[in-house]
Short mmCIF file of C-alpha atoms and ligand atoms in Angstrom, two decimals:
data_model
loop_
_atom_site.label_atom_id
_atom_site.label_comp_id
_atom_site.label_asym_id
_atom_site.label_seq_id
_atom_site.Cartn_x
_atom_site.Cartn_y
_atom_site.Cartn_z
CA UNK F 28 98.85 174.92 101.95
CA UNK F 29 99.61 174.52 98.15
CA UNK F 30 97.33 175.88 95.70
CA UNK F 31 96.47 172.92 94.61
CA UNK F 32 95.31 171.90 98.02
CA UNK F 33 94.01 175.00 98.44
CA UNK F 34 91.75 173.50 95.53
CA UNK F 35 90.95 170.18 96.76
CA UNK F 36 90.37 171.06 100.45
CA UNK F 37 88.83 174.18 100.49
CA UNK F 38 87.20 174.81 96.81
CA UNK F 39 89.01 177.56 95.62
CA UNK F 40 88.21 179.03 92.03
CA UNK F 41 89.64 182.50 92.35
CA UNK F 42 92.55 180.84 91.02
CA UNK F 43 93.57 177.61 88.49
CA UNK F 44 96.63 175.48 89.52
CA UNK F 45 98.35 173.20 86.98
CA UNK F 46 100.56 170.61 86.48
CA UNK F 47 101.02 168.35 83.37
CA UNK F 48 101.10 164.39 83.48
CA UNK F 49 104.47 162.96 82.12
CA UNK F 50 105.89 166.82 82.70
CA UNK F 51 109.04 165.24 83.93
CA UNK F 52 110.36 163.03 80.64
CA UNK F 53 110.36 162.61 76.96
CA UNK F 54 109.88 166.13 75.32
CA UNK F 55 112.73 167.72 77.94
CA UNK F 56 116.18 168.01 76.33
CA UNK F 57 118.01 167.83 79.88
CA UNK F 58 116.13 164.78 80.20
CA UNK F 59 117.15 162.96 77.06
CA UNK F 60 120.88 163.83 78.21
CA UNK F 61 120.21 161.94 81.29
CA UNK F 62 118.37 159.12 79.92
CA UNK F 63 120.99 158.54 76.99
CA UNK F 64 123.47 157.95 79.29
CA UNK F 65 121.13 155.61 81.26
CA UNK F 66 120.20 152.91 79.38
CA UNK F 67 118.22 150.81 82.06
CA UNK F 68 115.24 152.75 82.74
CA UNK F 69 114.19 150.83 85.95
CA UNK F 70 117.92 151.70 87.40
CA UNK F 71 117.45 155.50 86.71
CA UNK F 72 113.87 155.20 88.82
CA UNK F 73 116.48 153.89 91.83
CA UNK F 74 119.24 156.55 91.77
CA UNK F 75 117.86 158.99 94.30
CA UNK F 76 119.75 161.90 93.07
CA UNK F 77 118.82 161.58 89.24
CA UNK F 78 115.80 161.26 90.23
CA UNK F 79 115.83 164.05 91.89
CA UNK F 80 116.85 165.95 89.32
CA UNK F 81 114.50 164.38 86.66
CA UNK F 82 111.71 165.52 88.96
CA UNK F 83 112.70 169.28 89.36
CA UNK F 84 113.33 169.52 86.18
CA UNK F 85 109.98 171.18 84.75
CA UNK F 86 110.11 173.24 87.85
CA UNK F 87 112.73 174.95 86.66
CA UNK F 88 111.83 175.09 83.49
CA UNK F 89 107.94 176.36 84.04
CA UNK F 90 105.57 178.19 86.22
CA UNK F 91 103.93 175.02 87.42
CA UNK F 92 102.42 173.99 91.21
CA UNK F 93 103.28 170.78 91.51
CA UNK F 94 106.02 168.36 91.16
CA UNK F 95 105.38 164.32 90.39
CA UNK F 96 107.99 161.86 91.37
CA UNK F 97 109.79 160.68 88.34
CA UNK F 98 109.21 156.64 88.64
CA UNK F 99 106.63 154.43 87.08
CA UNK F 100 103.57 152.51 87.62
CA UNK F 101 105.68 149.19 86.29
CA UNK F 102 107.66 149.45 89.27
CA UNK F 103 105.00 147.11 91.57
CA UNK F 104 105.59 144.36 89.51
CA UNK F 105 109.32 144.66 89.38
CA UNK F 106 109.42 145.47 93.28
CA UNK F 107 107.18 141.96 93.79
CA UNK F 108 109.64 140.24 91.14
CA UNK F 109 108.41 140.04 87.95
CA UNK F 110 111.17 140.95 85.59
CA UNK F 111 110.50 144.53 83.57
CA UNK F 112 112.57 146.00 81.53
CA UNK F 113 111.93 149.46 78.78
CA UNK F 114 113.03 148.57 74.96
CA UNK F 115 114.12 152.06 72.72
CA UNK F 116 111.31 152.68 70.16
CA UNK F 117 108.72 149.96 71.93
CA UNK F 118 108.27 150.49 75.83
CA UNK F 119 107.76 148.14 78.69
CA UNK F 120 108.63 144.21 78.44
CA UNK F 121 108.07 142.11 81.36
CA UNK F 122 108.86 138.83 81.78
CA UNK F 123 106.35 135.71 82.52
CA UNK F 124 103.68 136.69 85.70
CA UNK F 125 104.23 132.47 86.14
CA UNK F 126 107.90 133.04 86.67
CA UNK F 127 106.85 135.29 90.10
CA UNK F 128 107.75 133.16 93.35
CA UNK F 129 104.73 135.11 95.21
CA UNK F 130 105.24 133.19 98.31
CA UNK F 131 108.19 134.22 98.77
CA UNK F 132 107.81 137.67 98.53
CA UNK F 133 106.53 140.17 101.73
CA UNK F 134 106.08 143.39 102.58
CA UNK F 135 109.78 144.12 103.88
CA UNK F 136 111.42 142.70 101.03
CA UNK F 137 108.93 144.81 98.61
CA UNK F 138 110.01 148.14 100.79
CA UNK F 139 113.64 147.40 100.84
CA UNK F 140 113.39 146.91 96.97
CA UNK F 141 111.66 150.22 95.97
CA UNK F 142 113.61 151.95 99.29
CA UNK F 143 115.40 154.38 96.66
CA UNK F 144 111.78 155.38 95.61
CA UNK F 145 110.83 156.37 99.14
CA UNK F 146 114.05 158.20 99.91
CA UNK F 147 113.80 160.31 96.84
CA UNK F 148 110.23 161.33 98.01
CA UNK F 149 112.01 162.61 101.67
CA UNK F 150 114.92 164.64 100.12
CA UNK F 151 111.94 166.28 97.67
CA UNK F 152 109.68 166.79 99.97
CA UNK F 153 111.67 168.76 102.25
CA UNK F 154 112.68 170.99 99.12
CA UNK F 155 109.03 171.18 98.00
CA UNK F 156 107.57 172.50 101.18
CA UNK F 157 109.88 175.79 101.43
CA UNK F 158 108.83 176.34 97.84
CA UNK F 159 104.76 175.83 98.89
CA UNK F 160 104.71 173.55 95.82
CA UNK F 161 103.08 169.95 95.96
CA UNK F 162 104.69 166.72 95.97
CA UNK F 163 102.39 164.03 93.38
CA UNK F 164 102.93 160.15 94.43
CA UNK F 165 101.49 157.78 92.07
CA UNK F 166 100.64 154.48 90.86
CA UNK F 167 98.60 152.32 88.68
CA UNK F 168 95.33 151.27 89.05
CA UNK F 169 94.62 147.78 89.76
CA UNK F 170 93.26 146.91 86.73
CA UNK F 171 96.26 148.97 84.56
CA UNK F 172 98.54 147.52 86.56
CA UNK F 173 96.98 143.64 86.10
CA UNK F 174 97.08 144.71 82.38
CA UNK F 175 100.78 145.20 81.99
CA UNK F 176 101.63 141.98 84.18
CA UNK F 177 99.23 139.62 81.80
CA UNK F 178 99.87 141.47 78.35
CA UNK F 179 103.79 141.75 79.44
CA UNK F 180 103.76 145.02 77.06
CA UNK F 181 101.14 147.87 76.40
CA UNK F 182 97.98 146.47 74.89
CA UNK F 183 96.31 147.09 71.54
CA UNK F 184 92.72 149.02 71.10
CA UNK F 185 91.13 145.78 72.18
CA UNK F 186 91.34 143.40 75.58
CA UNK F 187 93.58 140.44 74.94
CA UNK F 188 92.14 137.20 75.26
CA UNK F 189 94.78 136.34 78.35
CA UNK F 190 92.55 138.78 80.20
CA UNK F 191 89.01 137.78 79.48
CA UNK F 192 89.19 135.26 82.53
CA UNK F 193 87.17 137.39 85.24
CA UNK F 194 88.04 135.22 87.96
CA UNK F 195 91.89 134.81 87.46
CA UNK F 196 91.95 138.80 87.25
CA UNK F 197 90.06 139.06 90.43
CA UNK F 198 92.82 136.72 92.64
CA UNK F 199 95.63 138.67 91.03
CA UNK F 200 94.23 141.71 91.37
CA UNK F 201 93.61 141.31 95.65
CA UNK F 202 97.93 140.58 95.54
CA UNK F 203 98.16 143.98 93.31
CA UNK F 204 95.78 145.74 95.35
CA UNK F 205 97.81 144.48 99.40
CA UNK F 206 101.14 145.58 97.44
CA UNK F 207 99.36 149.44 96.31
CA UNK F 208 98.67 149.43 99.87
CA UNK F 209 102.22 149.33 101.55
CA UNK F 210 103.80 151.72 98.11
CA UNK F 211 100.81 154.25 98.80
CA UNK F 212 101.37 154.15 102.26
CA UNK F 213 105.36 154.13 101.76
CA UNK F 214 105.31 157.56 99.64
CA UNK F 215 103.14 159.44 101.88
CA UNK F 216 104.96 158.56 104.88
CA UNK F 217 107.88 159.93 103.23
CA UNK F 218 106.46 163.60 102.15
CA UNK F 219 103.72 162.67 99.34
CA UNK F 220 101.04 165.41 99.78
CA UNK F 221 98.60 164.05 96.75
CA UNK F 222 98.24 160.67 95.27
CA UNK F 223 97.01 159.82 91.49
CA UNK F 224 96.03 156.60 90.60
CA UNK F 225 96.40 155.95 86.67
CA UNK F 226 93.64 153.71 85.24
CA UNK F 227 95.18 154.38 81.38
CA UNK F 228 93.37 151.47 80.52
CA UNK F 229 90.21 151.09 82.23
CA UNK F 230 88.74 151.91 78.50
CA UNK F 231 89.45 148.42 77.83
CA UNK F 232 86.88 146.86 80.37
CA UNK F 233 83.33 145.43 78.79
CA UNK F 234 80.69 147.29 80.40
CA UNK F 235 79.81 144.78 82.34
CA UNK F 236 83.06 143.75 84.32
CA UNK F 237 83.57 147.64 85.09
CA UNK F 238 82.01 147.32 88.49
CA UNK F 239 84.52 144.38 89.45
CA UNK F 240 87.65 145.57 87.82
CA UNK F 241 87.35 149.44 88.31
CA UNK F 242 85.06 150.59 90.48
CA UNK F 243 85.70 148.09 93.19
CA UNK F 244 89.28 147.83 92.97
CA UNK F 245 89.56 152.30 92.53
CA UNK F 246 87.30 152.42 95.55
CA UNK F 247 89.36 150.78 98.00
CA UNK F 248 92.50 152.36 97.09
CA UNK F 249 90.52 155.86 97.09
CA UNK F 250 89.23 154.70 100.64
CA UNK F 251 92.63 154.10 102.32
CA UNK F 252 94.17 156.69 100.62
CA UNK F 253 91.94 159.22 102.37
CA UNK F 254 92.32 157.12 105.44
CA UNK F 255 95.70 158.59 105.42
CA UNK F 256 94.76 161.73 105.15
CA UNK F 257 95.88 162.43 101.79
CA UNK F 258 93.56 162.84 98.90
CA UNK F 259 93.69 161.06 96.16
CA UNK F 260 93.19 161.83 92.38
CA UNK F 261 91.75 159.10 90.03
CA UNK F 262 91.97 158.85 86.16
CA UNK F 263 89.92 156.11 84.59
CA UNK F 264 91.40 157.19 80.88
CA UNK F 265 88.75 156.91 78.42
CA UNK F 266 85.67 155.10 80.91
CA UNK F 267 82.59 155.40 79.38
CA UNK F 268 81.33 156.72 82.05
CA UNK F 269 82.87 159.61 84.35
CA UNK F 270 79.86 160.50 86.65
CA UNK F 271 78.88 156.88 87.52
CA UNK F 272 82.51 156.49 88.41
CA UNK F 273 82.86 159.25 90.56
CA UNK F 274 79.89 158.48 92.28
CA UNK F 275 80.88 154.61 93.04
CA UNK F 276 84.59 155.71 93.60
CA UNK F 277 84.04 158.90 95.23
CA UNK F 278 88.01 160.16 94.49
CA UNK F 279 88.70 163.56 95.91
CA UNK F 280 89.67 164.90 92.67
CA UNK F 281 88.56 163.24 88.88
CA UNK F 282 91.57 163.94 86.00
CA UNK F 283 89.56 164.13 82.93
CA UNK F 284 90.93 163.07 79.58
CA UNK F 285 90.24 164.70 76.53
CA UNK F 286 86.98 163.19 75.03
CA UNK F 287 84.90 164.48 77.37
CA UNK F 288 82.28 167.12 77.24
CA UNK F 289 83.24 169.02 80.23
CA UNK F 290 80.01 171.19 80.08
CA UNK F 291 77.74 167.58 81.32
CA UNK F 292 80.74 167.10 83.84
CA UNK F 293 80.29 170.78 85.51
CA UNK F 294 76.56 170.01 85.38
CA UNK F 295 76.77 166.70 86.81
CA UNK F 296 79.96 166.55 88.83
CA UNK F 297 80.67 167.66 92.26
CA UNK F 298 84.10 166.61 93.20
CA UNK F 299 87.19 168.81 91.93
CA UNK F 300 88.08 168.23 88.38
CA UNK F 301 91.91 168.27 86.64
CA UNK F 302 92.20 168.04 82.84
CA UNK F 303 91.76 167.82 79.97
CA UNK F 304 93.35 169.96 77.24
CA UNK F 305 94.20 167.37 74.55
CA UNK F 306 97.87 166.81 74.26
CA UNK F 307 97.67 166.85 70.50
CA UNK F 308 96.86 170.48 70.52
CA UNK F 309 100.60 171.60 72.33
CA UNK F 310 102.29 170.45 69.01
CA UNK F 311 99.93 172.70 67.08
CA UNK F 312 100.35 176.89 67.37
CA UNK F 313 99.83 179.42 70.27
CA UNK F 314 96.26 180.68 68.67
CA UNK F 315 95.37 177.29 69.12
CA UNK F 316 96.47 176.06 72.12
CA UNK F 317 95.21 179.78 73.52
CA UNK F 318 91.84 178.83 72.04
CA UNK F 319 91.13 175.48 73.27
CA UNK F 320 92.81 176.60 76.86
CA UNK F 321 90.74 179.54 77.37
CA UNK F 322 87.47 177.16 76.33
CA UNK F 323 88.49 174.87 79.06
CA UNK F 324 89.22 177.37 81.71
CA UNK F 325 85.75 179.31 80.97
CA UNK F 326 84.13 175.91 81.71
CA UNK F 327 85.21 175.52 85.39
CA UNK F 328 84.86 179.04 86.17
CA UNK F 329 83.02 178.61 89.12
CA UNK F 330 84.21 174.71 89.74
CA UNK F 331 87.07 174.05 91.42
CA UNK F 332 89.71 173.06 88.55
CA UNK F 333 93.56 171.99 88.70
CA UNK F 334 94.32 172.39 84.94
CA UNK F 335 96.65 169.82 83.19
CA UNK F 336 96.42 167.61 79.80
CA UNK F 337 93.77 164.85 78.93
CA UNK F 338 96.85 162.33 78.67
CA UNK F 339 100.50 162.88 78.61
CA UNK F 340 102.81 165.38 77.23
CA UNK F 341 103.77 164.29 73.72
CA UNK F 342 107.52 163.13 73.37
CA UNK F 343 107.17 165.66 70.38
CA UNK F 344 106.19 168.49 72.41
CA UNK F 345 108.10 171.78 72.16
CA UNK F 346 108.77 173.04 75.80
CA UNK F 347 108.20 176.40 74.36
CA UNK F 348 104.85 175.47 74.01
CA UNK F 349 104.26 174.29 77.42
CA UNK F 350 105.40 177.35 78.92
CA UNK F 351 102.88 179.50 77.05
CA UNK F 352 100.18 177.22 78.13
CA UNK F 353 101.30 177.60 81.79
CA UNK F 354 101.70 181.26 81.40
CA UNK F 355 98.33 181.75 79.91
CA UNK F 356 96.39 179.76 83.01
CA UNK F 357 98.37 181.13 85.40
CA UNK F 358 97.77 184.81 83.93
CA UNK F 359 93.76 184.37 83.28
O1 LIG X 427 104.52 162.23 84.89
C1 LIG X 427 105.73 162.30 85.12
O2 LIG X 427 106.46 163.17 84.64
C2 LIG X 427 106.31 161.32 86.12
C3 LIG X 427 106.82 160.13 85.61
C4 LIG X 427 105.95 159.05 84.97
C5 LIG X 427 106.51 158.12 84.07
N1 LIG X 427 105.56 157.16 83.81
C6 LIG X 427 107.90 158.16 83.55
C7 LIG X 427 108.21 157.46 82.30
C8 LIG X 427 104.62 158.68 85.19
C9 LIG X 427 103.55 159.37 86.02
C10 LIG X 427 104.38 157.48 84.45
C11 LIG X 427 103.10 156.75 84.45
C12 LIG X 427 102.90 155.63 83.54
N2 LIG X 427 103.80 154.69 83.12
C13 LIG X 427 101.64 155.29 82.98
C14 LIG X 427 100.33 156.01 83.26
C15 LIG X 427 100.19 157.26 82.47
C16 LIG X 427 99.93 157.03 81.00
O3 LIG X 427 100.77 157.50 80.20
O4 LIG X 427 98.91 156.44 80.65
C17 LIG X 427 101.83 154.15 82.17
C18 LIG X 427 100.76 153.43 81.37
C19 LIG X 427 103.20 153.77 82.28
C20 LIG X 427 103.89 152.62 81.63
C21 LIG X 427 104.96 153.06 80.71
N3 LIG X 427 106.15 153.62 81.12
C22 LIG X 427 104.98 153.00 79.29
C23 LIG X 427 103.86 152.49 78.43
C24 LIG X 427 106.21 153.52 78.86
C25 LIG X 427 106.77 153.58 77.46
C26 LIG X 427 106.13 154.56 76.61
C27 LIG X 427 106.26 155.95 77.17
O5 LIG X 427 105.23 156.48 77.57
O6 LIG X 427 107.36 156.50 77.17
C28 LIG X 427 106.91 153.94 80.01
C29 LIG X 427 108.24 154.58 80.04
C30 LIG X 427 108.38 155.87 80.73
N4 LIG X 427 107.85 156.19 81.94
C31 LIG X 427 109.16 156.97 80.27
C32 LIG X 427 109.06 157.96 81.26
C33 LIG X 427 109.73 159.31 81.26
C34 LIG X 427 109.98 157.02 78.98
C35 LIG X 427 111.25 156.33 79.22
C36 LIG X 427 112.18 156.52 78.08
O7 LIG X 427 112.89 157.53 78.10
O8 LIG X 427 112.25 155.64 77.23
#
């Protein structure tokens, strides 16, 4: 059992685990060479052995437990055909959620689409397991994921009036939620230990609609995730409300992001916590980052912890930096 396991299944605090979200990507030189001479981003997600590589790349690089598959959560709407594509300097375009023929899409054509994805879990996991390291599957949350295919790019502070209609969101978000299903499924039968469900933008939902398009829609996913036997990590970036979620989702581990205050989440939190150094403070100095690491590791003590960043690694982000941070949790 991986440490991080060893965290989730059986408690452990004698020792913190971490990984970093986005640790495969941006900020890594090797990567940039790859991606430079890769120019369609959803084509590199496909080629098994780049993507291979991509993946193992931080592993080489740092002291960390875990690997996550290098893919992306905008690869559900391009497996059920909406066109996406990545723009230099802007990020995710996707063409019109109209233009999707959804009747003619099912769950063999979605598998045979995203097969490369699946592969590339079996060749890692196979490499993982003699290293005692875990393998991360992901995808979005509902709601994220509904996000994208309405706003066809990443949204501003505020919610878009395209996605004010409750009702529309809820039928679209049953076909996002049967095709989660069968990619969940998909990566763990192909080696994924852990799965973590990004809600980046479940800040976005009025109070009012959270039940219906987070809660609701993160609780079944969390529910047949574990039915699999797997557990399941859940970030609802930014919710107002971290304890009420955990309580109506009941995830099996809660990533934290940065504007927390972790002391009311030891207090009132029972469930394993990951997080939540702020990614801000890697592009700052060692005293600093030793600082605000040290705070956060003091905090969950005696809870059991799997320390990574609030959000993503910074494109900006010195690698030096990242390997201090992972040598100072894995030396407290
Ligand atoms: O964490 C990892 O190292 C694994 C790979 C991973 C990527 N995307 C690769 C990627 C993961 C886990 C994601 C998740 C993802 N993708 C999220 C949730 C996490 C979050 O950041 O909130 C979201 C919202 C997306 C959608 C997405 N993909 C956006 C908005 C962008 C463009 C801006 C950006 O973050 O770079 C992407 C592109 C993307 N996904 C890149 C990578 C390495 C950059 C591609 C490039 O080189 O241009």
């Amino acid at each position: 059992m991986s440490l991080i396991e060893k965290v989730i299944n059986k408690k452990e605090t004698s020792q913190t685990p971490i990984w970093l979200m986005r640790q495969a990507g941006r900020y890594l030189p090797e990567f940039k060479k790859i991606r430079e001479k890769n120019p369609n981003f959803i084509k590199l997600c496909l080629n098994e052995n780049l993507v291979q590589e991509i993946t193992l790349q931080p592993l080489k690089r740092f002291n960390i437990d875990a690997a996550i598959i290098f893919s992306d959560i905008l690869m559900l709407p391009y497996g059920i055909g909406q066109h996406v594509e990545f723009e230099k300097n802007f990020g995710p375009k996707l063409g019109e959620l109209k233009d999707v023929d959804l009747s003619n899409m099912n769950e063999d054509k979605f598998v045979k689409k995203l097969s490369p994805v699946y592969n590339s879990f079996k060749t890692l996991s196979g490499h993982l397991q003699s290293k005692n390291k875990s393998l991360i599957g992901f995808t979005g949350a509902p709601w994220t994921i509904l996000v994208y295919m309405l706003n066809k790019q990443s949204p501003k502070k505020e919610l878009d009036s395209n996605l004010r209609d409750i009702s529309e969101n809820k039928k679209i978000i049953k076909v996002i939620i049967k095709y989660l299903k069968i990619h969940i499924k998909n990566q763990i039968k192909n080696g994924a230990n852990i799965i973590q469900i990004f809600d980046s933008w479940a800040g976005l939902v009025e109070n009012k609609y959270v039940g219906e398009m987070i809660y609701e829609p993160n609780a079944e996913l969390v529910e047949f995730v574990k039915s699999l036997n797997v557990p399941v990590i859940c970030f609802p970036r930014d919710t107002n409300d971290y304890i009420e979620f955990v309580n109506e989702v009941d995830p099996s581990v809660i990533s934290l992001d940065y504007n927390v205050d972790i002391k009311n989440i030891v207090k009132n939190i029972k469930v394993p916590t990951q997080g939540n150094l702020d990614p801000n403070i890697l592009l700052t100095n060692k005293d600093n980052i030793k600082k605000h690491t040290l705070n956060i590791l003091e905090n969950f003590k005696y809870h059991p912890h799997i320390f990574n960043l609030g959000h993503g690694v910074l494109p900006q982000t010195d690698p030096i930096m990242v390997d201090y941070l992972v040598n100072l949790v894995k030396d407290y």
